[in-house]
Short mmCIF file of C-alpha atoms in Angstrom, two decimals:
data_model
loop_
_atom_site.label_atom_id
_atom_site.label_comp_id
_atom_site.label_asym_id
_atom_site.label_seq_id
_atom_site.Cartn_x
_atom_site.Cartn_y
_atom_site.Cartn_z
CA LEU L 1 -4.09 9.55 -7.85
CA VAL L 2 -1.04 7.98 -6.40
CA ASP L 3 -1.25 10.25 -3.30
CA ILE L 4 -4.82 9.15 -2.72
CA LYS L 5 -3.85 5.46 -2.95
CA ILE L 6 -0.99 6.02 -0.45
CA GLU L 7 -3.32 7.97 1.85
CA ILE L 8 -5.95 5.13 1.67
CA HIS L 9 -3.32 2.45 2.36
CA GLN L 10 -2.03 4.45 5.34
CA LEU L 11 -5.56 4.83 6.70
CA ILE L 12 -6.23 1.16 6.38
CA ASN L 13 -2.88 0.33 7.98
CA SER L 14 -3.89 2.44 11.00
CA VAL L 15 -6.68 -0.06 11.91
CA VAL L 16 -5.85 -1.64 15.25
CA SER L 17 -9.29 -1.99 16.84
CA SER L 18 -12.99 -2.04 16.19
CA GLU L 19 -13.12 1.63 16.91
CA THR L 20 -10.34 2.55 14.41
CA PHE L 21 -11.89 0.17 11.85
CA ASN L 22 -15.23 1.92 12.07
CA ASN L 23 -13.58 5.34 11.98
CA VAL L 24 -11.48 4.49 8.87
CA LYS L 25 -14.50 2.92 7.17
CA ALA L 26 -16.68 5.94 7.87
CA GLU L 27 -14.00 8.29 6.62
CA LEU L 28 -13.65 6.32 3.42
CA GLU L 29 -17.37 6.10 2.93
CA ASN L 30 -17.73 9.91 3.53
CA ARG L 31 -15.13 10.45 0.77
CA PHE L 32 -15.98 7.77 -1.76
CA GLY L 33 -19.41 6.35 -0.99
CA LYS L 34 -20.29 2.85 -0.07
CA LEU L 35 -17.15 0.64 0.06
CA PRO L 36 -17.03 -2.50 -2.07
CA GLU L 37 -16.96 -5.62 -0.01
CA GLU L 38 -13.48 -6.41 -1.45
CA LEU L 39 -12.07 -3.27 0.13
CA GLU L 40 -13.75 -4.05 3.47
CA ILE L 41 -12.27 -7.59 3.38
CA TYR L 42 -8.84 -6.01 2.61
CA MET L 43 -9.26 -3.82 5.69
CA TYR L 44 -9.98 -6.92 7.73
CA GLU L 45 -6.92 -8.65 6.26
CA GLU L 46 -4.59 -5.84 7.21
CA TRP L 47 -6.07 -5.66 10.68
CA PHE L 48 -5.72 -9.43 11.11
CA ASP L 49 -2.08 -9.34 10.01
CA SER L 50 -1.44 -6.47 12.43
CA MET L 51 -2.91 -8.46 15.32
CA ALA L 52 -1.22 -11.67 14.33
CA LYS L 53 2.15 -9.84 14.24
CA SER L 54 1.63 -8.08 17.56
CA CYS L 55 0.82 -11.28 19.44
CA GLY L 56 3.45 -13.42 17.77
CA ILE L 57 1.21 -15.71 15.67
CA ASN L 58 3.42 -17.23 13.12
CA ARG L 59 1.32 -20.30 12.11
CA VAL L 60 -1.79 -19.82 10.01
CA VAL L 61 -2.92 -22.72 7.81
CA GLN L 62 -5.77 -22.36 5.39
CA ASN L 63 -7.58 -24.63 2.93
CA ASP L 64 -10.98 -24.52 1.26
CA ARG L 65 -12.74 -25.95 4.35
CA MET L 66 -10.92 -24.49 7.40
CA ILE L 67 -8.39 -21.97 8.68
CA GLU L 68 -6.12 -22.88 11.65
CA ILE L 69 -4.31 -20.30 13.81
CA THR L 70 -1.89 -21.54 16.42
CA LEU L 71 -1.30 -19.09 19.30
CA PRO L 72 2.19 -18.97 20.77
CA LYS L 73 2.79 -20.52 24.27
CA ASN L 74 2.98 -17.22 26.13
CA ILE L 75 -0.49 -16.12 24.84
CA SER L 76 -1.93 -19.63 25.20
CA GLN L 77 -0.91 -19.86 28.84
CA GLU L 78 -2.71 -16.57 29.72
CA ILE L 79 -5.97 -17.67 28.10
CA LYS L 80 -8.82 -19.25 30.14
CA GLY L 81 -10.06 -21.96 27.70
CA ASP L 82 -13.63 -21.92 28.94
CA LEU L 83 -13.96 -18.11 28.49
CA LEU L 84 -12.33 -18.29 25.01
CA PHE L 85 -14.79 -21.10 23.99
CA MET L 86 -17.81 -19.03 25.24
CA GLU L 87 -16.57 -15.84 23.50
CA ALA L 88 -16.06 -17.90 20.21
CA MET L 89 -19.51 -19.44 20.38
CA GLN L 90 -21.08 -15.97 20.69
CA ILE L 91 -19.37 -15.06 17.41
CA SER L 92 -19.90 -18.34 15.48
CA PRO L 93 -20.51 -22.03 16.18
CA ASN L 94 -17.98 -22.81 13.45
CA PHE L 95 -15.02 -22.51 15.84
CA LYS L 96 -13.25 -25.49 17.28
CA PHE L 97 -10.11 -25.61 19.45
CA LYS L 98 -7.29 -27.93 20.32
CA TYR L 99 -4.47 -27.70 22.80
CA PHE L 100 -1.11 -29.26 21.95
CA ASN L 101 2.46 -28.56 23.17
CA GLU L 102 1.11 -25.81 25.44
CA CYS L 103 -0.37 -23.94 22.48
CA ILE L 104 -3.98 -23.30 21.63
CA THR L 105 -5.02 -23.79 18.02
CA ILE L 106 -8.14 -22.01 16.83
CA MET L 107 -9.89 -23.75 13.93
CA PHE L 108 -12.61 -22.05 12.03
CA PHE L 109 -14.64 -24.13 9.58
CA ILE L 110 -15.61 -22.23 6.49
CA LYS L 111 -19.19 -22.55 5.36
CA LYS L 112 -20.08 -21.89 1.75
CA ASP L 113 -22.70 -19.32 2.32
CA ASP L 114 -21.18 -17.46 5.31
CA LYS L 115 -19.41 -14.12 5.22
CA HIS L 116 -15.67 -14.09 4.72
CA PHE L 117 -13.93 -15.96 7.59
CA LEU L 118 -12.09 -12.78 8.64
CA TYR L 119 -15.43 -11.29 9.82
CA TYR L 120 -15.38 -14.01 12.48
CA LEU L 121 -11.63 -14.41 13.25
CA VAL L 122 -10.83 -10.69 13.73
CA PRO L 123 -13.39 -10.21 16.48
CA LEU L 124 -12.13 -13.30 18.34
CA LEU L 125 -8.52 -12.26 18.06
CA GLU L 126 -9.44 -8.84 19.20
CA LYS L 127 -10.92 -10.36 22.45
CA ILE L 128 -7.79 -12.46 22.89
CA ILE L 129 -5.46 -9.52 22.56
#
């Protein structure tokens, strides 16, 4: 049982893109059946952490209404704001942005009946990276 938990954790930690997410999810579902939503959210959390670490995001603030992610200057300077806005609006209208001290802050407003916020943030971060 410990070996299976380690193997599952290693599989989940290998998620670095939509493709690997779908492959890992399919492999886990083939072995164990439909995944509980909590496990899928955990997969998104690990994926988000991996992306945040790889692009140097060190400021994430969350409360019950909103989550804010501040991108580092080097990433912020490479992003075209209008394209980021259009990409975000295709994912959800709950995104807002601000630019301060040469850094872009992404704000996602959490709605009570929506899916977990990571279902929206991860695809946007994937487009940024």
